[in-house]
XYZ file of C-alpha atoms in Angstrom:
721
model
C -11.489 -123.030 89.199
C -7.778 -122.640 90.962
C -5.345 -119.389 91.225
C -1.883 -119.449 91.415
C -0.303 -117.900 94.799
C 0.543 -114.249 91.970
C -2.944 -114.458 91.387
C -4.948 -114.442 94.567
C -1.767 -112.005 95.822
C -2.964 -109.528 93.051
C -6.749 -110.642 94.240
C -5.790 -109.600 98.135
C -4.479 -106.437 96.827
C -7.524 -105.081 95.217
C -9.389 -105.630 97.758
C -7.280 -102.654 99.906
C -9.326 -100.253 98.256
C -12.950 -101.445 97.653
C -15.487 -100.181 100.059
C -16.733 -102.515 103.502
C -19.223 -104.658 101.826
C -20.040 -108.061 101.209
C -18.145 -107.657 97.609
C -14.620 -106.944 99.375
C -16.368 -109.504 102.137
C -16.929 -111.885 99.489
C -13.340 -111.081 97.296
C -11.133 -111.824 100.869
C -12.992 -115.052 101.663
C -12.724 -116.303 97.791
C -9.045 -115.018 99.020
C -8.906 -117.416 101.927
C -10.199 -120.709 100.749
C -7.626 -120.584 97.533
C -5.177 -120.167 99.563
C -6.093 -122.942 101.924
C -6.146 -124.640 99.299
C -3.060 -124.561 98.132
C -1.855 -124.725 101.410
C -0.345 -121.129 101.800
C -0.476 -121.154 105.725
C 1.631 -117.456 106.280
C -0.535 -116.160 103.541
C -3.450 -117.351 104.540
C -3.228 -116.068 108.297
C -2.194 -113.150 107.043
C -5.088 -112.521 104.678
C -6.996 -113.306 107.712
C -5.934 -111.270 109.763
C -6.872 -108.202 107.596
C -9.810 -109.554 107.061
C -10.210 -109.749 111.110
C -9.728 -105.843 111.467
C -12.036 -105.235 108.290
C -14.824 -107.329 109.844
C -14.099 -105.137 113.034
C -14.721 -102.075 111.605
C -17.660 -103.042 109.969
C -21.569 -103.963 110.839
C -20.613 -107.786 111.017
C -17.856 -108.696 113.804
C -19.148 -111.647 113.995
C -17.652 -112.443 111.017
C -14.488 -111.723 113.149
C -14.572 -114.757 115.129
C -14.095 -117.813 112.766
C -11.025 -115.452 111.064
C -9.240 -115.029 114.970
C -9.449 -118.539 115.941
C -8.654 -119.810 113.125
C -5.177 -117.096 113.442
C -4.781 -118.558 116.890
C -5.017 -122.136 116.204
C -2.520 -121.977 113.741
C 0.178 -119.431 115.610
C -0.461 -121.890 119.362
C 0.486 -125.041 117.006
C 3.803 -124.070 114.684
C 4.595 -120.292 116.330
C 7.482 -120.587 114.733
C 5.970 -119.910 111.226
C 5.366 -116.552 112.135
C 7.278 -113.141 113.024
C 7.333 -111.249 116.090
C 4.735 -108.940 115.238
C 1.826 -110.863 114.484
C 1.577 -112.077 118.365
C 1.172 -108.632 119.078
C -1.159 -108.157 116.592
C -2.994 -111.300 117.628
C -2.712 -110.032 121.466
C -4.451 -106.912 120.388
C -7.511 -108.303 118.166
C -7.821 -110.571 121.168
C -9.720 -107.106 122.783
C -12.403 -106.623 120.369
C -13.190 -110.514 120.821
C -13.135 -110.186 124.293
C -15.764 -106.249 123.513
C -17.985 -108.512 121.275
C -18.740 -111.831 121.997
C -20.777 -110.475 125.599
C -23.016 -108.641 122.850
C -24.118 -112.017 121.076
C -26.140 -113.598 123.257
C -25.966 -116.933 121.389
C -22.531 -116.899 122.992
C -22.675 -118.812 126.688
C -20.875 -116.811 129.047
C -18.573 -118.557 130.160
C -17.267 -118.982 126.732
C -16.767 -114.792 127.109
C -14.768 -115.576 130.271
C -12.773 -118.169 129.750
C -11.944 -116.237 126.265
C -11.517 -113.055 128.772
C -8.684 -115.832 131.143
C -7.040 -116.943 127.747
C -6.753 -112.980 126.957
C -4.865 -112.925 130.141
C -2.651 -115.997 130.669
C -1.395 -114.493 127.260
C -0.481 -110.892 128.072
C 1.220 -112.281 131.368
C 3.298 -114.936 129.951
C 4.132 -111.947 127.337
C 5.160 -109.433 130.213
C 2.667 -107.319 129.632
C 0.178 -104.794 131.509
C -2.790 -106.342 132.371
C -4.562 -102.890 131.758
C -6.394 -103.943 128.942
C -7.558 -107.250 130.316
C -8.905 -105.372 133.491
C -11.175 -102.805 130.863
C -12.452 -105.563 129.069
C -13.634 -107.618 132.609
C -15.183 -104.415 133.084
C -16.709 -104.646 130.560
C -18.148 -108.212 130.120
C -19.039 -107.494 134.214
C -21.108 -104.256 133.490
C -22.915 -105.544 130.489
C -24.236 -108.416 132.299
C -25.214 -106.291 135.199
C -21.754 -107.508 137.655
C -22.328 -103.749 138.608
C -19.951 -104.458 141.848
C -17.517 -106.034 140.037
C -17.221 -103.288 136.686
C -16.461 -100.917 139.504
C -13.575 -103.260 141.381
C -12.074 -103.604 137.702
C -12.407 -100.132 136.848
C -10.315 -98.644 140.590
C -7.821 -101.799 140.077
C -7.061 -100.441 136.061
C -7.404 -96.904 136.969
C -4.187 -97.635 139.155
C -2.614 -99.746 137.065
C 0.440 -99.145 134.643
C -0.497 -98.615 130.429
C 1.470 -99.891 127.502
C 1.128 -100.320 123.903
C -1.444 -103.290 124.224
C -3.797 -100.800 125.666
C -6.315 -98.625 123.844
C -6.056 -95.765 123.588
C -6.540 -91.946 124.997
C -9.296 -91.718 123.554
C -10.973 -95.379 123.675
C -9.909 -96.027 127.083
C -12.022 -93.295 128.743
C -15.107 -94.257 126.342
C -15.191 -97.790 127.773
C -14.543 -95.684 131.143
C -17.610 -93.086 130.823
C -19.887 -96.471 130.000
C -19.097 -98.027 133.268
C -19.016 -95.226 135.521
C -22.364 -94.611 133.845
C -24.073 -97.544 134.310
C -22.771 -96.470 137.752
C -25.037 -93.468 138.361
C -21.328 -91.026 138.537
C -22.515 -88.925 136.070
C -19.737 -86.128 137.139
C -17.249 -88.498 137.122
C -17.791 -89.209 134.003
C -17.735 -86.294 132.411
C -14.319 -85.945 134.589
C -12.962 -88.448 132.687
C -14.313 -88.514 129.166
C -13.691 -85.237 128.268
C -10.162 -85.486 127.537
C -11.027 -88.294 124.956
C -13.069 -85.367 123.047
C -9.110 -84.236 121.206
C -8.370 -87.440 120.924
C -7.518 -87.821 117.072
C -8.704 -92.197 117.011
C -11.025 -92.865 114.669
C -13.103 -93.505 116.775
C -13.512 -90.333 118.393
C -14.563 -88.206 118.942
C -18.715 -89.452 118.774
C -18.108 -92.046 120.313
C -17.004 -90.090 124.088
C -19.737 -87.372 122.756
C -22.412 -90.088 122.479
C -22.063 -91.619 125.238
C -20.967 -88.257 127.549
C -24.614 -86.782 126.194
C -26.564 -87.821 128.566
C -24.797 -87.306 131.873
C -24.585 -83.760 130.278
C -27.817 -83.536 130.085
C -28.987 -84.752 133.595
C -26.242 -82.965 135.372
C -27.720 -79.731 133.217
C -25.190 -79.139 130.977
C -27.751 -79.015 128.079
C -26.115 -76.943 125.433
C -22.467 -78.366 126.379
C -24.499 -81.765 125.223
C -26.143 -80.211 121.879
C -22.787 -79.678 120.750
C -21.695 -83.272 121.755
C -24.950 -84.563 119.812
C -24.015 -82.317 116.782
C -20.105 -82.704 116.400
C -21.062 -87.015 117.327
C -23.532 -87.481 114.948
C -21.359 -85.665 112.201
C -18.972 -88.616 112.364
C -22.059 -91.578 112.574
C -24.554 -90.700 110.059
C -23.434 -92.314 107.267
C -22.088 -95.216 108.795
C -24.381 -98.380 109.919
C -21.563 -99.702 111.833
C -22.165 -96.578 114.536
C -25.339 -98.266 115.247
C -25.672 -98.721 119.215
C -23.554 -94.682 119.550
C -27.029 -93.780 116.995
C -28.658 -95.246 120.149
C -27.682 -92.540 122.267
C -28.619 -90.049 120.653
C -32.034 -90.809 120.071
C -31.992 -91.256 123.837
C -30.598 -87.453 124.010
C -33.474 -86.509 121.926
C -36.044 -87.466 124.057
C -33.874 -86.206 127.592
C -33.449 -82.498 126.184
C -36.977 -82.644 124.901
C -36.392 -83.029 120.893
C -38.213 -85.011 120.027
C -39.011 -83.523 115.988
C -35.501 -84.395 115.956
C -35.748 -88.032 117.274
C -37.980 -88.651 114.874
C -35.920 -87.392 112.218
C -32.906 -89.508 113.332
C -35.509 -92.980 113.368
C -36.519 -92.366 109.761
C -33.804 -91.350 108.032
C -32.054 -94.887 109.968
C -34.552 -97.657 110.712
C -32.871 -99.133 108.043
C -29.889 -100.441 109.595
C -31.168 -102.243 112.136
C -31.327 -105.084 109.447
C -28.060 -105.322 109.287
C -27.469 -104.447 112.928
C -23.370 -104.643 114.157
C -24.439 -106.964 116.913
C -27.919 -108.028 118.740
C -26.848 -105.672 121.772
C -26.936 -102.658 119.296
C -30.182 -103.851 117.659
C -32.047 -103.887 121.236
C -30.306 -100.551 122.150
C -31.523 -99.106 118.744
C -34.745 -100.123 118.921
C -35.465 -99.325 123.022
C -34.245 -95.403 122.209
C -36.474 -95.112 118.897
C -38.965 -96.328 121.277
C -38.676 -93.583 123.834
C -38.566 -90.971 120.677
C -41.684 -92.683 120.030
C -44.073 -92.673 122.748
C -42.810 -89.031 123.494
C -44.248 -88.773 120.697
C -47.786 -90.973 119.840
C -48.312 -88.837 123.590
C -48.198 -86.092 121.507
C -49.661 -87.265 118.148
C -50.153 -90.869 117.647
C -51.208 -90.474 114.137
C -48.413 -89.161 113.184
C -46.580 -90.885 110.289
C -42.844 -91.158 109.413
C -41.594 -91.932 105.922
C -38.030 -94.031 105.020
C -36.076 -93.004 102.361
C -35.187 -95.867 99.837
C -32.000 -97.823 101.077
C -30.192 -100.343 98.365
C -32.825 -99.988 96.879
C -35.575 -100.669 98.967
C -38.467 -98.936 100.710
C -40.012 -100.116 104.164
C -43.510 -98.776 104.318
C -44.220 -95.704 105.974
C -45.630 -96.131 109.475
C -48.054 -94.417 111.866
C -45.641 -93.486 115.432
C -48.058 -95.455 117.635
C -47.711 -98.871 115.439
C -44.192 -98.367 114.942
C -43.615 -98.953 118.624
C -45.517 -101.388 119.169
C -42.737 -103.142 116.674
C -39.948 -101.802 118.479
C -40.607 -102.506 121.728
C -41.218 -106.078 120.624
C -38.292 -106.247 119.165
C -36.596 -105.128 122.038
C -38.023 -106.715 125.327
C -37.548 -110.284 122.694
C -33.385 -109.651 122.250
C -33.287 -108.389 125.746
C -35.133 -112.022 126.920
C -32.461 -113.711 124.753
C -29.325 -111.813 126.940
C -31.690 -112.534 130.497
C -31.613 -116.208 129.873
C -27.556 -116.199 129.034
C -27.240 -114.038 132.120
C -29.491 -115.608 134.321
C -30.765 -112.280 135.359
C -33.355 -109.314 134.376
C -30.771 -107.386 134.118
C -31.159 -106.249 130.463
C -34.565 -106.445 130.163
C -34.908 -104.030 133.302
C -32.627 -101.566 131.281
C -34.085 -102.093 128.159
C -37.775 -101.212 130.256
C -36.364 -97.813 132.088
C -34.743 -96.892 128.312
C -38.357 -97.034 126.278
C -39.952 -95.267 129.990
C -37.034 -92.231 129.516
C -38.833 -88.565 129.603
C -37.572 -85.349 129.526
C -35.018 -83.943 132.099
C -36.091 -80.359 133.134
C -36.837 -77.650 130.344
C -36.194 -78.086 126.938
C -32.480 -77.847 125.238
C -33.091 -76.226 122.325
C -31.282 -77.793 119.151
C -32.621 -76.931 115.917
C -30.926 -73.600 114.291
C -34.448 -72.167 114.101
C -34.959 -72.472 117.743
C -31.932 -71.281 119.145
C -30.828 -67.735 118.902
C -30.792 -67.777 114.869
C -33.721 -64.433 115.076
C -31.414 -62.378 117.453
C -27.781 -62.476 115.536
C -29.074 -62.156 111.795
C -29.559 -59.618 109.778
C -32.667 -58.181 108.722
C -33.395 -60.773 105.893
C -32.781 -63.432 107.483
C -34.153 -62.348 111.464
C -37.270 -61.700 108.769
C -37.452 -65.464 106.697
C -36.712 -67.109 110.426
C -40.038 -64.953 112.059
C -41.671 -66.654 108.669
C -40.707 -70.646 109.774
C -42.003 -69.534 113.364
C -45.382 -68.217 112.349
C -46.503 -70.472 109.030
C -45.542 -73.313 111.868
C -47.715 -71.755 114.310
C -50.524 -71.607 111.928
C -50.295 -74.678 110.887
C -48.636 -73.979 107.302
C -46.145 -76.609 106.751
C -45.976 -76.074 103.470
C -44.994 -72.627 103.702
C -42.625 -72.643 106.699
C -40.620 -75.831 104.862
C -40.446 -73.159 102.101
C -39.318 -70.779 104.163
C -36.719 -73.000 106.152
C -34.916 -73.513 102.251
C -34.544 -69.688 102.097
C -33.269 -69.029 105.396
C -30.347 -71.731 104.729
C -29.601 -69.664 101.071
C -29.303 -66.458 102.844
C -26.985 -68.096 105.575
C -25.246 -69.858 102.630
C -24.745 -66.392 100.345
C -23.615 -64.809 104.316
C -20.658 -67.502 104.610
C -22.499 -69.446 107.937
C -21.788 -72.504 106.699
C -22.626 -74.855 109.750
C -25.301 -72.779 110.329
C -26.289 -73.218 106.168
C -26.477 -76.759 106.601
C -28.388 -77.748 110.071
C -30.598 -75.056 107.701
C -30.993 -77.146 104.613
C -30.762 -80.311 106.380
C -34.377 -79.718 108.278
C -35.378 -77.893 104.979
C -35.252 -80.954 102.890
C -37.022 -83.399 105.270
C -39.988 -81.048 105.975
C -40.380 -80.819 102.409
C -39.320 -84.651 101.965
C -42.327 -85.076 104.266
C -44.847 -83.364 102.392
C -43.778 -84.764 99.480
C -42.968 -80.916 97.365
C -40.777 -83.029 95.539
C -40.006 -80.022 92.825
C -39.049 -78.185 96.151
C -36.832 -81.087 97.790
C -34.856 -81.622 94.687
C -33.904 -77.080 94.683
C -33.206 -77.553 98.198
C -31.488 -80.767 97.808
C -28.653 -79.042 95.682
C -28.839 -75.990 98.473
C -27.817 -79.041 100.612
C -25.030 -80.129 98.319
C -23.826 -76.556 97.725
C -23.645 -76.209 101.745
C -21.448 -79.349 102.503
C -19.261 -78.970 100.143
C -18.726 -74.862 101.644
C -18.226 -76.276 105.187
C -15.934 -78.598 104.058
C -17.703 -81.620 104.259
C -16.777 -82.331 100.091
C -17.725 -86.871 100.452
C -21.212 -85.558 102.104
C -21.468 -82.861 99.193
C -20.713 -85.352 96.393
C -23.076 -88.228 97.931
C -26.430 -85.790 98.191
C -25.928 -84.374 94.946
C -25.265 -88.018 93.375
C -28.596 -89.213 94.876
C -30.196 -86.267 93.607
C -29.035 -86.773 89.882
C -29.772 -90.694 90.332
C -33.183 -89.734 91.486
C -36.810 -90.479 89.636
C -37.060 -86.285 89.990
C -35.361 -85.540 86.704
C -38.263 -87.865 84.103
C -40.208 -85.082 82.681
C -38.016 -81.647 81.159
C -38.261 -78.633 83.510
C -39.474 -75.363 81.819
C -36.595 -72.993 80.424
C -34.143 -70.520 77.944
C -33.462 -72.663 75.101
C -30.899 -75.014 75.327
C -30.648 -74.905 79.312
C -33.833 -77.101 79.673
C -32.509 -80.933 80.640
C -34.980 -82.294 83.018
C -35.875 -81.841 86.240
C -37.218 -78.696 88.692
C -36.878 -75.560 86.165
C -35.201 -73.751 89.954
C -32.744 -76.521 89.487
C -29.521 -74.941 86.973
C -29.619 -77.762 83.910
C -29.122 -81.219 84.457
C -25.289 -81.300 82.138
C -23.492 -78.512 85.174
C -24.606 -80.542 87.791
C -22.859 -83.879 85.582
C -20.035 -81.773 85.821
C -19.933 -80.242 88.768
C -20.865 -83.767 90.695
C -17.901 -85.120 88.851
C -14.881 -82.238 89.932
C -16.468 -82.725 93.418
C -15.610 -86.732 92.969
C -11.877 -85.250 92.040
C -10.587 -88.162 90.245
C -11.146 -92.238 88.974
C -13.846 -93.674 86.882
C -16.567 -92.214 88.788
C -15.342 -88.722 87.813
C -14.798 -89.222 84.964
C -18.274 -90.950 84.420
C -20.261 -88.060 85.522
C -18.106 -85.515 82.614
C -18.679 -88.115 79.945
C -22.386 -87.482 81.193
C -21.903 -83.602 81.195
C -20.572 -83.651 78.021
C -22.976 -85.653 76.089
C -25.910 -82.965 77.971
C -24.323 -80.046 76.317
C -24.268 -81.624 73.325
C -27.613 -82.561 73.093
C -28.606 -78.916 74.163
C -25.951 -77.486 71.737
C -23.291 -76.399 74.337
C -20.729 -77.806 72.665
C -17.983 -75.777 73.451
C -19.255 -76.804 76.938
C -19.296 -80.550 75.517
C -15.957 -80.565 74.737
C -13.958 -79.387 78.248
C -15.980 -81.934 79.821
C -14.697 -84.743 77.191
C -11.359 -83.786 78.494
C -12.072 -83.632 81.740
C -13.380 -87.084 81.572
C -10.205 -88.170 79.825
C -7.423 -86.227 82.670
C -9.994 -88.125 85.880
C -9.512 -91.672 84.156
C -6.460 -93.687 86.298
C -3.608 -93.516 83.679
C -2.867 -97.274 83.871
C -5.782 -98.611 80.328
C -6.203 -101.214 82.365
C -7.717 -99.598 85.263
C -10.652 -97.957 83.117
C -13.583 -99.426 84.881
C -16.673 -100.797 83.034
C -14.785 -100.342 79.463
C -15.327 -96.532 80.202
C -12.371 -95.793 78.538
C -13.385 -96.752 75.274
C -16.473 -95.126 76.078
C -15.433 -91.586 76.206
C -12.954 -92.537 73.444
C -15.298 -92.876 71.375
C -17.007 -89.645 72.340
C -14.106 -87.768 71.940
C -13.643 -88.779 68.509
C -17.339 -88.225 67.303
C -17.361 -84.596 69.088
C -13.731 -84.022 67.264
C -15.047 -85.010 64.258
C -17.645 -82.470 64.987
C -15.071 -79.556 65.989
C -13.055 -76.761 63.959
C -10.335 -77.479 62.496
C -11.866 -81.169 62.922
C -15.454 -80.638 61.086
C -17.584 -78.462 59.633
C -15.671 -74.552 59.621
C -18.448 -73.479 61.153
C -18.098 -74.719 64.594
C -19.840 -72.837 66.999
C -16.797 -74.020 69.270
C -13.777 -72.575 70.096
C -10.384 -73.358 68.538
C -8.654 -73.084 72.672
C -11.769 -75.748 73.319
C -10.692 -78.530 70.754
C -7.359 -77.949 71.031
C -8.091 -78.739 74.836
C -9.705 -81.667 74.170
C -7.053 -82.983 71.238
C -4.483 -82.102 74.282
C -6.266 -84.863 76.883
C -7.069 -87.489 73.870
C -2.902 -87.006 72.799
C -1.844 -87.686 76.327
C -4.430 -90.519 76.741
C -3.356 -91.565 73.315
C 0.784 -91.898 74.679
C 0.023 -93.440 77.500
C -1.883 -96.642 76.020
C 1.157 -97.058 74.248
C 0.067 -94.626 70.488
C 2.664 -92.334 70.458
C 2.184 -91.644 66.679
C -1.358 -90.823 66.453
C -0.607 -88.464 69.700
C 1.668 -86.521 67.859
C -0.657 -85.799 64.887
C -2.958 -84.456 67.736
C -0.837 -82.522 69.530
C -0.237 -81.281 65.804
C -3.551 -80.168 65.039
C -3.963 -78.667 68.861
C -0.926 -76.663 68.374
C -2.236 -75.950 64.598
C -5.622 -74.608 66.250
C -3.997 -72.109 68.715
C -1.678 -70.622 66.151
C -4.642 -70.017 63.936
C -6.442 -68.240 67.122
C -3.748 -66.490 67.856
C -3.409 -65.080 64.118
C -6.774 -63.459 64.745
C -5.383 -60.810 67.456
C -6.415 -62.795 70.624
C -3.033 -63.624 71.102
C -1.064 -66.676 71.344
C -1.201 -67.601 75.121
C -5.220 -65.905 74.541
C -6.351 -69.376 76.065
C -6.580 -69.312 79.729
C -4.699 -71.384 81.968
C -5.413 -75.553 83.037
C -6.891 -76.082 86.058
C -5.169 -78.468 88.248
C -6.267 -82.353 88.554
C -6.275 -84.598 91.735
C -3.074 -85.915 91.027
C -1.223 -82.304 90.560
C -1.405 -82.849 87.291
C -3.520 -80.319 84.936
C -6.494 -80.353 83.190
C -6.552 -79.400 80.201
C -10.501 -78.884 79.171
C -11.097 -76.780 82.867
C -12.817 -73.341 81.586
C -12.498 -74.268 77.764
C -8.345 -73.634 77.609
C -4.870 -74.762 76.865
C -1.681 -73.176 76.158
C 0.242 -73.348 73.009
C 3.218 -74.101 75.653
C 1.832 -76.916 76.792
C 0.832 -78.496 73.931
C 4.037 -77.953 72.329
C 6.016 -79.541 76.109
C 3.641 -82.548 75.529
C 4.827 -83.294 72.342
C 8.348 -83.280 73.180
C 7.659 -85.891 75.084
C 6.112 -87.819 72.756
C 8.477 -87.257 69.822
C 11.244 -88.486 72.676
C 8.895 -91.733 72.935
C 8.539 -91.836 68.692
C 12.577 -91.751 69.310
C 13.567 -88.575 67.502
C 15.566 -86.209 70.877
C 16.296 -83.231 68.276
C 12.250 -82.647 67.493
C 12.091 -83.858 71.188
C 14.636 -80.393 72.306
C 12.902 -77.808 69.309
C 9.696 -78.346 70.545
C 10.116 -78.607 74.432
C 12.854 -75.255 73.647
C 10.344 -73.286 71.856
C 8.302 -74.255 74.748
C 10.299 -72.386 77.308
C 10.485 -69.779 75.277
C 6.647 -69.152 75.741
C 6.707 -69.265 79.700
C 7.050 -65.925 82.282
C 7.845 -67.982 84.855
C 10.434 -69.603 83.717
C 11.157 -71.516 87.287
C 8.021 -73.372 86.601
C 9.769 -74.796 83.337
C 10.068 -78.062 85.072
C 8.529 -80.245 82.766
C 10.487 -78.486 79.642
C 13.586 -78.210 81.387
C 13.042 -82.727 81.673
C 12.378 -82.958 78.341
C 15.111 -80.749 76.962
C 17.606 -82.785 79.152
C 16.762 -86.509 78.070
C 16.834 -84.786 74.564
C 21.044 -84.218 74.750
C 20.889 -87.955 76.584
C 19.135 -89.274 73.761
C 20.901 -87.992 71.169
C 24.706 -88.540 72.599
C 25.440 -84.736 73.207
C 27.000 -85.586 76.926
C 29.273 -82.054 77.026
C 26.282 -79.888 76.279
C 23.894 -82.434 79.050
C 26.348 -81.329 81.838
C 26.331 -77.991 80.791
C 22.555 -78.022 80.871
C 22.536 -79.937 83.906
C 23.788 -77.395 85.881
C 23.014 -74.182 84.821
C 19.391 -75.441 85.715
C 20.820 -77.235 89.135
C 20.078 -80.659 87.854
C 21.531 -84.098 88.453
C 20.942 -86.956 85.446
C 19.522 -89.042 88.709
C 16.611 -86.853 88.042
C 16.032 -87.597 84.480
C 15.402 -91.022 85.963
C 12.580 -90.301 88.611
């Protein structure tokens, strides 16, 4: 099927918000294919440049070779077709190509050298510094074992001026540290790399901290190495792009005497080998994992590793000894390919050294339970930490794992959030290893809360989402009537967790879907007020443009809303248990959605009903403004369902806006002025003021409008924003 240029541009624009992965790759490739067919050279160039950037920062840099080569050839054929900025972007992308090309043994070494030569010619022709060229020549030399040349390029680069095509102040030291480590100059590596730890680059501080791990351990700075590892791992743990840095963190676990931590990392991340970014990172991760497994085998060869399910697939459990053999063969097979390409044995020798690595000096405690947790805690945490140690020593691993979770809960209660995260992570790993399903589910909820408290919102949402979507909710848990919704009894009811996750996700279809699930669960449990509140949140968390709602989700929510309102007071049975304020809140959210989707008359009806409910509620003695304030959404708008209420003034203001849509400025002004009269803080009355001003303009009251605008420090231009 052919596409028009406008359709292609829309499709390309739509890829910007897509997560990196196969779907985004396919969408970009479709745009490129059709752009080529239509002869849209400049547009095809822009799309390929965007794709090159995306591939470079994903786990698929090999795809960037083709897109970059096409752009380079197109520019060389007709440079006059492109803007000056395009040449600079190509020169910047050259660095990525050189960085990538030496990591693929199938690419001849001469091609890598020719690429750097071409890069240098173009940089010289443009009058640019040789700083970036020397840096990347050094990387190629170091990767093939030509260490004397690598040192020469390093020293020449250090004396060369930087310019706009040089890497940032974080990435230059990171590549320098890699060269210095290969040269055995640990002290200098630490001195050069330390400033980069504070870089604001997206690749930092995880890259530089990972490169500094072994120099820090070898120079006896174990405490600094532990902090570098913890800081780096937080940034790399969820992105396969960082497989190479993860390999360095595995080596650190061996060198610092933390084999148990290394095994945890292997269990969690072994699946990343299935889509290793490059053969070089595949080889390095496999070899570093062998180093961990070999030390573990010395302690207990029969240890079994259990791997999580990733993208619907789960690797079978494996004994440490067997996995060590498998990964050793894999690392050496890749190393041999590099040796054939390079004409030496540098990579295979380096990997043999990695796999034979052992501890350096005394172990550096990494686990929160092995550090000074007991000595600087209150009595309860001290007692629980002692239980972890005692039960572990006695071989009672089940009780020890549960005690770890108790420590994490206590740390969270004391607002020691970072330590609570560490303790909960360890508890989750141990409970999972021991197959304690109910305890594991409760501990995952604890970990999610610890992440949230520590400001790690994305990780909190991921853990809670995995818990809710797991198979751990098969049988209803026993508990108080109306409180059971599947899952272990120690967890809050599932609808509450769904609502919590919706709140954590913020704004968008994913959040709305969670609130919809919460509403259905609350309704099934007979908690009608909570169901109405969750539906109001679901309506407000969706994108406002109807066409943006994913997969008919809006239609589902609207259907549920109509059904719920049919059961609510003023709309359905008179003896409904849901308070009028919760019903009014849902009516308000529904009306806003109806208005946005072009149904203002229906919106007005819903708002009038909401107002009548609130008036009736006030007549009972609760007061006109008895309902709680609405919460605030991610886009700054009120979420009227939050806390099961909506103020009468908000309903009136929205009704005024709807009357404007219906062409009735008199009624609009009347509603907005009534809302204004209810406000305790008139300075916050922006929405009311705008409705009044627009109503005055709509009915041609020019003099009154001018006076009103002057009184409130507004202009007519403000009304058009």
